[in-house]
Coordinates of C-alpha atoms in Angstrom, one line a residue:
M1 CA -6.7 -10.2 -25.7
T2 CA -7.8 -13.1 -23.6
P3 CA -7.7 -12.5 -19.8
S4 CA -5.7 -15.1 -17.9
C5 CA -4.9 -16.0 -14.3
R6 CA -2.3 -18.4 -13.0
I7 CA -2.2 -19.7 -9.4
T8 CA 0.3 -21.9 -7.5
V9 CA -0.3 -23.4 -4.1
D10 CA 2.9 -24.3 -2.1
G11 CA 4.8 -24.2 -5.3
Q12 CA 2.6 -26.6 -7.2
P13 CA 0.8 -25.2 -10.3
V14 CA -2.9 -25.0 -10.1
S15 CA -3.5 -26.3 -13.7
G16 CA -5.6 -28.6 -15.8
V17 CA -9.0 -29.3 -14.4
F18 CA -8.4 -27.2 -11.3
Q19 CA -7.5 -24.2 -13.3
S20 CA -10.8 -24.4 -15.3
R21 CA -12.7 -24.4 -11.9
I22 CA -11.7 -20.8 -11.2
I23 CA -14.9 -18.8 -10.7
S24 CA -13.1 -15.6 -9.6
C25 CA -9.7 -14.4 -8.3
E26 CA -9.3 -11.0 -6.7
V27 CA -6.0 -9.3 -5.6
T28 CA -6.0 -6.1 -3.6
D29 CA -2.8 -4.1 -3.6
K30 CA -2.6 -1.3 -1.0
E31 CA -0.1 1.3 0.3
G32 CA 0.9 0.7 3.8
V33 CA 0.8 -1.9 6.5
S34 CA -2.8 -2.9 5.7
S35 CA -1.0 -5.1 3.2
D36 CA -2.1 -7.1 0.2
T37 CA -4.9 -9.6 0.2
C38 CA -6.3 -12.2 -2.2
S39 CA -9.7 -13.9 -2.6
I40 CA -10.2 -17.0 -4.8
V41 CA -13.5 -18.8 -5.5
L42 CA -13.6 -22.2 -7.2
N43 CA -16.2 -24.6 -8.5
D44 CA -15.6 -27.6 -6.2
W45 CA -17.3 -30.4 -8.1
P46 CA -16.0 -33.0 -8.3
C47 CA -14.5 -32.3 -4.9
A48 CA -10.8 -31.2 -4.9
A49 CA -8.3 -31.6 -2.1
I50 CA -8.7 -28.8 0.5
P51 CA -5.5 -26.7 0.7
R52 CA -4.0 -26.4 4.2
T53 CA -4.3 -23.1 6.1
G54 CA -0.9 -21.5 5.9
A55 CA -0.3 -22.6 2.3
I56 CA 1.6 -20.1 0.1
I57 CA -0.4 -18.9 -2.8
R58 CA 1.2 -17.1 -5.7
I59 CA -0.8 -15.4 -8.3
W60 CA -0.2 -14.0 -11.8
M61 CA -2.7 -12.0 -13.9
G62 CA -2.8 -10.5 -17.3
Y63 CA -3.5 -11.6 -20.9
G64 CA -2.4 -14.8 -22.6
V65 CA 0.9 -16.3 -21.3
A66 CA 3.5 -13.7 -22.2
G67 CA 1.3 -10.8 -20.9
M68 CA 0.9 -12.0 -17.3
A69 CA 2.4 -10.1 -14.4
Y70 CA 3.3 -11.5 -11.0
M71 CA 0.8 -10.2 -8.4
G72 CA 2.5 -11.4 -5.2
A73 CA 2.6 -14.2 -2.6
Y74 CA -0.1 -14.8 0.0
T75 CA -0.7 -17.0 3.0
A76 CA -4.0 -19.0 3.0
E77 CA -5.7 -17.7 6.1
E78 CA -9.2 -19.1 5.7
I79 CA -10.6 -21.9 3.5
E80 CA -14.4 -22.4 3.2
V81 CA -16.2 -25.1 1.3
E82 CA -19.9 -25.0 0.3
I83 CA -22.0 -28.1 -0.3
L84 CA -24.9 -28.1 -2.8
P85 CA -23.7 -26.2 -4.8
Y86 CA -20.1 -27.2 -4.3
R87 CA -17.7 -24.3 -4.1
M88 CA -14.4 -23.5 -2.3
A89 CA -13.4 -20.0 -1.2
I90 CA -9.8 -19.2 -0.2
T91 CA -8.8 -15.9 1.4
G92 CA -5.2 -14.9 2.1
K93 CA -3.0 -12.1 3.2
A94 CA 0.6 -11.0 2.3
A95 CA 2.6 -14.1 3.1
E96 CA 4.8 -12.5 5.8
M97 CA 2.2 -10.6 7.8
R98 CA 1.4 -13.3 10.3
G99 CA 2.9 -15.0 13.4
K100 CA 5.6 -13.4 15.4
T101 CA 5.6 -10.0 13.5
K102 CA 2.5 -9.2 15.7
Q103 CA 4.0 -10.2 19.1
H104 CA 4.6 -7.4 21.5
R105 CA 8.3 -6.7 22.5
E106 CA 10.3 -4.2 24.5
R107 CA 13.8 -3.2 23.5
H108 CA 15.9 -0.2 22.3
W109 CA 18.7 0.9 20.1
D110 CA 21.4 3.5 20.7
D111 CA 22.9 5.7 18.0
K112 CA 21.4 3.7 15.1
T113 CA 20.0 4.7 11.7
V114 CA 16.5 3.7 10.6
E115 CA 18.1 1.4 8.0
E116 CA 20.2 -0.4 10.6
V117 CA 17.2 -0.9 13.0
V118 CA 14.7 -2.0 10.3
S119 CA 17.3 -4.3 8.6
E120 CA 17.8 -6.0 11.9
I121 CA 14.0 -6.5 12.3
A122 CA 13.6 -7.7 8.7
G123 CA 16.4 -10.2 9.3
E124 CA 14.6 -11.6 12.4
H125 CA 11.6 -12.4 10.2
G126 CA 13.5 -13.7 7.1
L127 CA 12.6 -10.6 5.1
T128 CA 14.7 -8.5 2.7
P129 CA 14.8 -4.8 3.7
K130 CA 14.0 -2.3 0.9
I131 CA 14.2 1.1 2.4
D132 CA 14.0 4.6 0.9
P133 CA 17.5 6.0 1.2
E134 CA 16.4 9.4 2.6
I135 CA 14.3 7.7 5.3
G136 CA 16.9 5.0 6.0
K137 CA 19.7 7.5 6.8
H138 CA 17.8 9.2 9.7
K139 CA 19.8 8.5 12.9
Y140 CA 18.4 8.2 16.4
E141 CA 20.5 8.7 19.6
W142 CA 18.0 6.4 21.3
L143 CA 15.0 4.6 19.8
G144 CA 12.7 2.4 21.9
Q145 CA 10.2 -0.3 21.0
L146 CA 7.8 0.0 23.9
N147 CA 5.5 -3.0 24.4
E148 CA 4.5 -3.0 20.7
S149 CA 4.7 -5.4 17.8
D150 CA 7.4 -5.2 15.2
I151 CA 4.7 -4.2 12.7
H152 CA 3.4 -1.4 14.8
F153 CA 6.9 -0.2 15.7
V154 CA 8.2 0.0 12.1
E155 CA 4.9 1.6 11.0
R156 CA 5.2 4.2 13.8
I157 CA 8.8 5.3 13.0
T158 CA 8.1 5.2 9.2
E159 CA 5.1 7.5 9.5
R160 CA 7.0 10.0 11.6
L161 CA 9.5 10.3 8.8
G162 CA 7.0 10.8 6.0
G163 CA 6.9 7.2 4.7
F164 CA 4.7 4.2 4.6
F165 CA 5.6 0.6 5.4
S166 CA 4.4 -2.7 3.9
V167 CA 5.5 -6.3 3.4
K168 CA 5.4 -7.5 -0.2
D169 CA 6.6 -10.9 -1.5
G170 CA 9.4 -11.4 1.1
N171 CA 10.4 -7.8 1.3
L172 CA 10.0 -5.3 4.1
V173 CA 9.4 -2.2 2.2
I174 CA 9.7 1.4 3.4
A175 CA 8.9 4.0 0.7
K176 CA 8.3 7.8 0.7
K177 CA 4.7 9.0 0.7
G178 CA 3.5 10.6 -2.5
A179 CA 6.7 9.9 -4.4
G180 CA 5.2 7.6 -7.0
A181 CA 8.4 5.5 -6.8
A182 CA 9.7 2.3 -5.3
P183 CA 12.1 2.4 -2.3
S184 CA 15.0 2.0 -4.8
G185 CA 13.9 5.3 -6.4
A186 CA 12.8 3.5 -9.6
A187 CA 9.5 5.0 -10.9
L188 CA 6.4 3.0 -10.8
T189 CA 4.5 2.6 -14.1
P190 CA 2.4 5.7 -14.6
I191 CA -1.3 4.9 -15.4
V192 CA -3.2 7.1 -17.9
I193 CA -7.0 6.8 -17.8
T194 CA -8.8 7.4 -21.1
P195 CA -12.5 6.9 -22.0
A196 CA -11.5 3.8 -24.0
I197 CA -10.5 1.8 -21.0
L198 CA -13.0 3.2 -18.4
T199 CA -16.0 1.2 -17.2
P200 CA -19.0 3.5 -17.9
G201 CA -20.3 5.2 -14.8
S202 CA -17.4 4.1 -12.6
A203 CA -15.2 7.3 -12.5
R204 CA -15.7 9.7 -9.6
I205 CA -13.4 12.7 -8.8
R206 CA -14.2 14.6 -5.7
F207 CA -12.9 18.1 -4.8
S208 CA -13.3 18.7 -1.1
D209 CA -13.6 22.1 0.7
R210 CA -12.9 20.6 4.1
T211 CA -10.9 22.8 6.5
Q212 CA -7.9 24.1 4.7
Y213 CA -4.8 24.3 7.0
K214 CA -2.3 27.0 6.5
S215 CA 0.4 25.0 8.2
V216 CA 1.2 22.0 10.4
K217 CA 3.0 22.3 13.8
A218 CA 4.9 19.6 15.6
S219 CA 7.0 19.7 18.7
Y220 CA 10.1 18.1 20.2
T221 CA 12.1 18.4 23.4
D222 CA 15.4 20.3 23.3
R223 CA 17.4 18.1 25.7
K224 CA 20.1 20.7 26.3
K225 CA 17.6 23.5 27.2
G226 CA 15.0 21.1 28.7
E227 CA 12.1 22.8 27.0
K228 CA 9.6 22.0 24.3
V229 CA 10.2 23.5 20.9
D230 CA 7.7 23.9 18.0
V231 CA 8.5 23.5 14.3
E232 CA 6.1 24.5 11.5
E233 CA 5.7 23.4 7.9
E234 CA 3.5 25.2 5.3
S235 CA 0.5 23.3 3.9
D236 CA -2.1 25.4 2.0
A237 CA -1.5 29.1 1.4
K238 CA -5.3 29.6 1.1
G239 CA -5.9 28.1 4.6
E240 CA -6.1 29.9 7.9
A241 CA -6.2 27.2 10.6
V242 CA -3.1 25.5 12.0
Y243 CA -3.0 21.7 12.4
R244 CA -1.1 20.6 15.5
L245 CA 0.4 17.1 15.8
S246 CA -0.2 15.8 19.3
E247 CA 2.8 13.4 19.4
Q248 CA 6.1 14.6 20.9
Y249 CA 9.0 13.9 18.6
A250 CA 12.6 12.8 19.3
D251 CA 14.4 15.7 17.7
E252 CA 14.0 18.7 15.4
T253 CA 14.6 16.7 12.2
E254 CA 12.0 14.1 13.1
A255 CA 9.5 16.8 14.1
K256 CA 10.0 18.7 10.8
K257 CA 9.6 15.5 8.7
A258 CA 6.4 14.5 10.6
A259 CA 5.0 18.0 10.0
K260 CA 5.9 18.0 6.4
S261 CA 4.4 14.6 5.9
K262 CA 1.1 15.6 7.5
A263 CA 1.1 18.9 5.5
G264 CA 1.3 16.8 2.3
D265 CA -1.4 14.4 3.5
L266 CA -3.8 17.3 4.1
L267 CA -3.1 18.7 0.6
R268 CA -3.5 15.4 -1.2
R269 CA -6.9 14.8 0.4
Q270 CA -8.4 17.9 -1.2
A271 CA -8.9 15.8 -4.4
T272 CA -9.7 12.1 -4.5
F273 CA -10.7 9.7 -7.3
S274 CA -12.1 6.2 -7.9
C275 CA -12.7 4.3 -11.2
Q276 CA -12.7 0.9 -12.8
I277 CA -10.8 0.1 -16.0
I278 CA -10.0 -2.8 -18.3
G279 CA -7.7 -5.0 -16.3
N280 CA -4.1 -3.7 -16.2
P281 CA -1.6 -5.6 -14.0
A282 CA 0.8 -2.7 -14.1
A283 CA -1.6 -0.6 -12.0
R284 CA -0.1 -0.7 -8.5
A285 CA -0.5 1.1 -5.2
G286 CA 1.7 4.2 -5.1
A287 CA 1.9 4.7 -8.9
P288 CA 1.1 8.0 -10.4
L289 CA -2.2 8.4 -12.4
T290 CA -3.7 11.0 -14.7
F291 CA -6.9 11.3 -16.7
A292 CA -6.7 12.1 -20.4
G293 CA -9.5 13.1 -22.8
C294 CA -12.1 12.5 -20.0
R295 CA -13.1 15.9 -18.8
P296 CA -11.8 19.5 -18.7
G297 CA -10.7 20.4 -15.2
V298 CA -9.8 16.8 -14.5
D299 CA -7.5 15.9 -17.4
G300 CA -3.8 16.2 -16.4
L301 CA -4.3 16.5 -12.7
P302 CA -1.7 14.3 -10.9
F303 CA -3.1 11.6 -8.7
L304 CA -1.5 8.7 -6.8
I305 CA -3.1 5.2 -6.6
G306 CA -3.9 4.3 -3.0
T307 CA -5.6 0.9 -3.7
A308 CA -5.6 -1.2 -6.8
T309 CA -8.0 -4.2 -6.9
H310 CA -7.5 -6.7 -9.7
A311 CA -10.5 -9.0 -10.4
Y312 CA -10.4 -11.9 -12.8
S313 CA -13.4 -14.1 -13.7
K314 CA -14.7 -15.9 -16.7
S315 CA -16.5 -12.7 -17.7
G316 CA -13.2 -10.8 -17.9
Y317 CA -10.5 -8.9 -16.0
T318 CA -11.0 -5.5 -14.4
T319 CA -8.9 -3.2 -12.2
S320 CA -10.6 -0.9 -9.7
L321 CA -8.5 2.1 -8.5
D322 CA -8.8 4.8 -5.9
G323 CA -6.5 7.4 -4.5
D324 CA -5.8 11.0 -3.9
S325 CA -4.0 14.0 -5.4
Q326 CA -0.3 13.8 -5.7
K327 CA 0.3 17.4 -4.8
G328 CA -3.0 18.8 -3.6
Q329 CA -5.4 20.1 -6.3
T330 CA -8.5 22.1 -6.7
A331 CA -10.9 22.0 -9.6
A332 CA -9.4 23.7 -12.7

């Protein structure tokens, strides 16, 4: 299999002589609002036209022609040229994570679901909403955006309800944490790590004995009674401490979902992994991952990919992965 990389800039294929100039191309796919990034380094002799900042870059990676996968669209944020030797470096972020999405605003919605609110915001930015149905159906009597950017506002309400938010290739995506699935409910491609595809010395699995929390507490205000009410969700049966969320939530349902989400986060962080494998364009953030035939006590443990970094160069194609436990694990 011959590694391959295809790039277009503002819809124009980067081909021929320019394609042969590629020194490296790296794409980082992350869960959440930190969003995807790309980094391209080119041999710049003879000197090529310098792309404009704001240019839309699209990248495919894989093997041959038929085996390439679309890795996403990015906006060129910074272009740097070097002289003697001549090189050009282009860095970009997910194409829709710039401009007015970061402007602070104040407004509110009455008696609206998350899907209705987020769809309105997505439309304002020319994005297509893709929202997990369970998160999307949550309804607020009143929901305020209080001197915060659209990005921060959507991230805040999504985290409260046990999800994560990102912008990918024209879509405003809200998915459920730890589900190993896309917002539509379709499963992401599971990744199985075997010795045959591992870069020697790259795999690390860490089991942590940090404070284990028995449960997570969150609170909301009962408007009828005018008093604060606590809700509690179990986390680790072996723990003794109770983790309290400091934020006040809008209602009982939101408080319970926030507590449940945090309980899951605490469990997942008990086991983490990192590794590098032969390049696999199907490895994406949020996808389930297991090890097989690697080591007793590790094989079969369910993990989730948090970050997938795909790196192409003339020396080959690799994928670096890290993440944490899908359900909360201890060494077997």
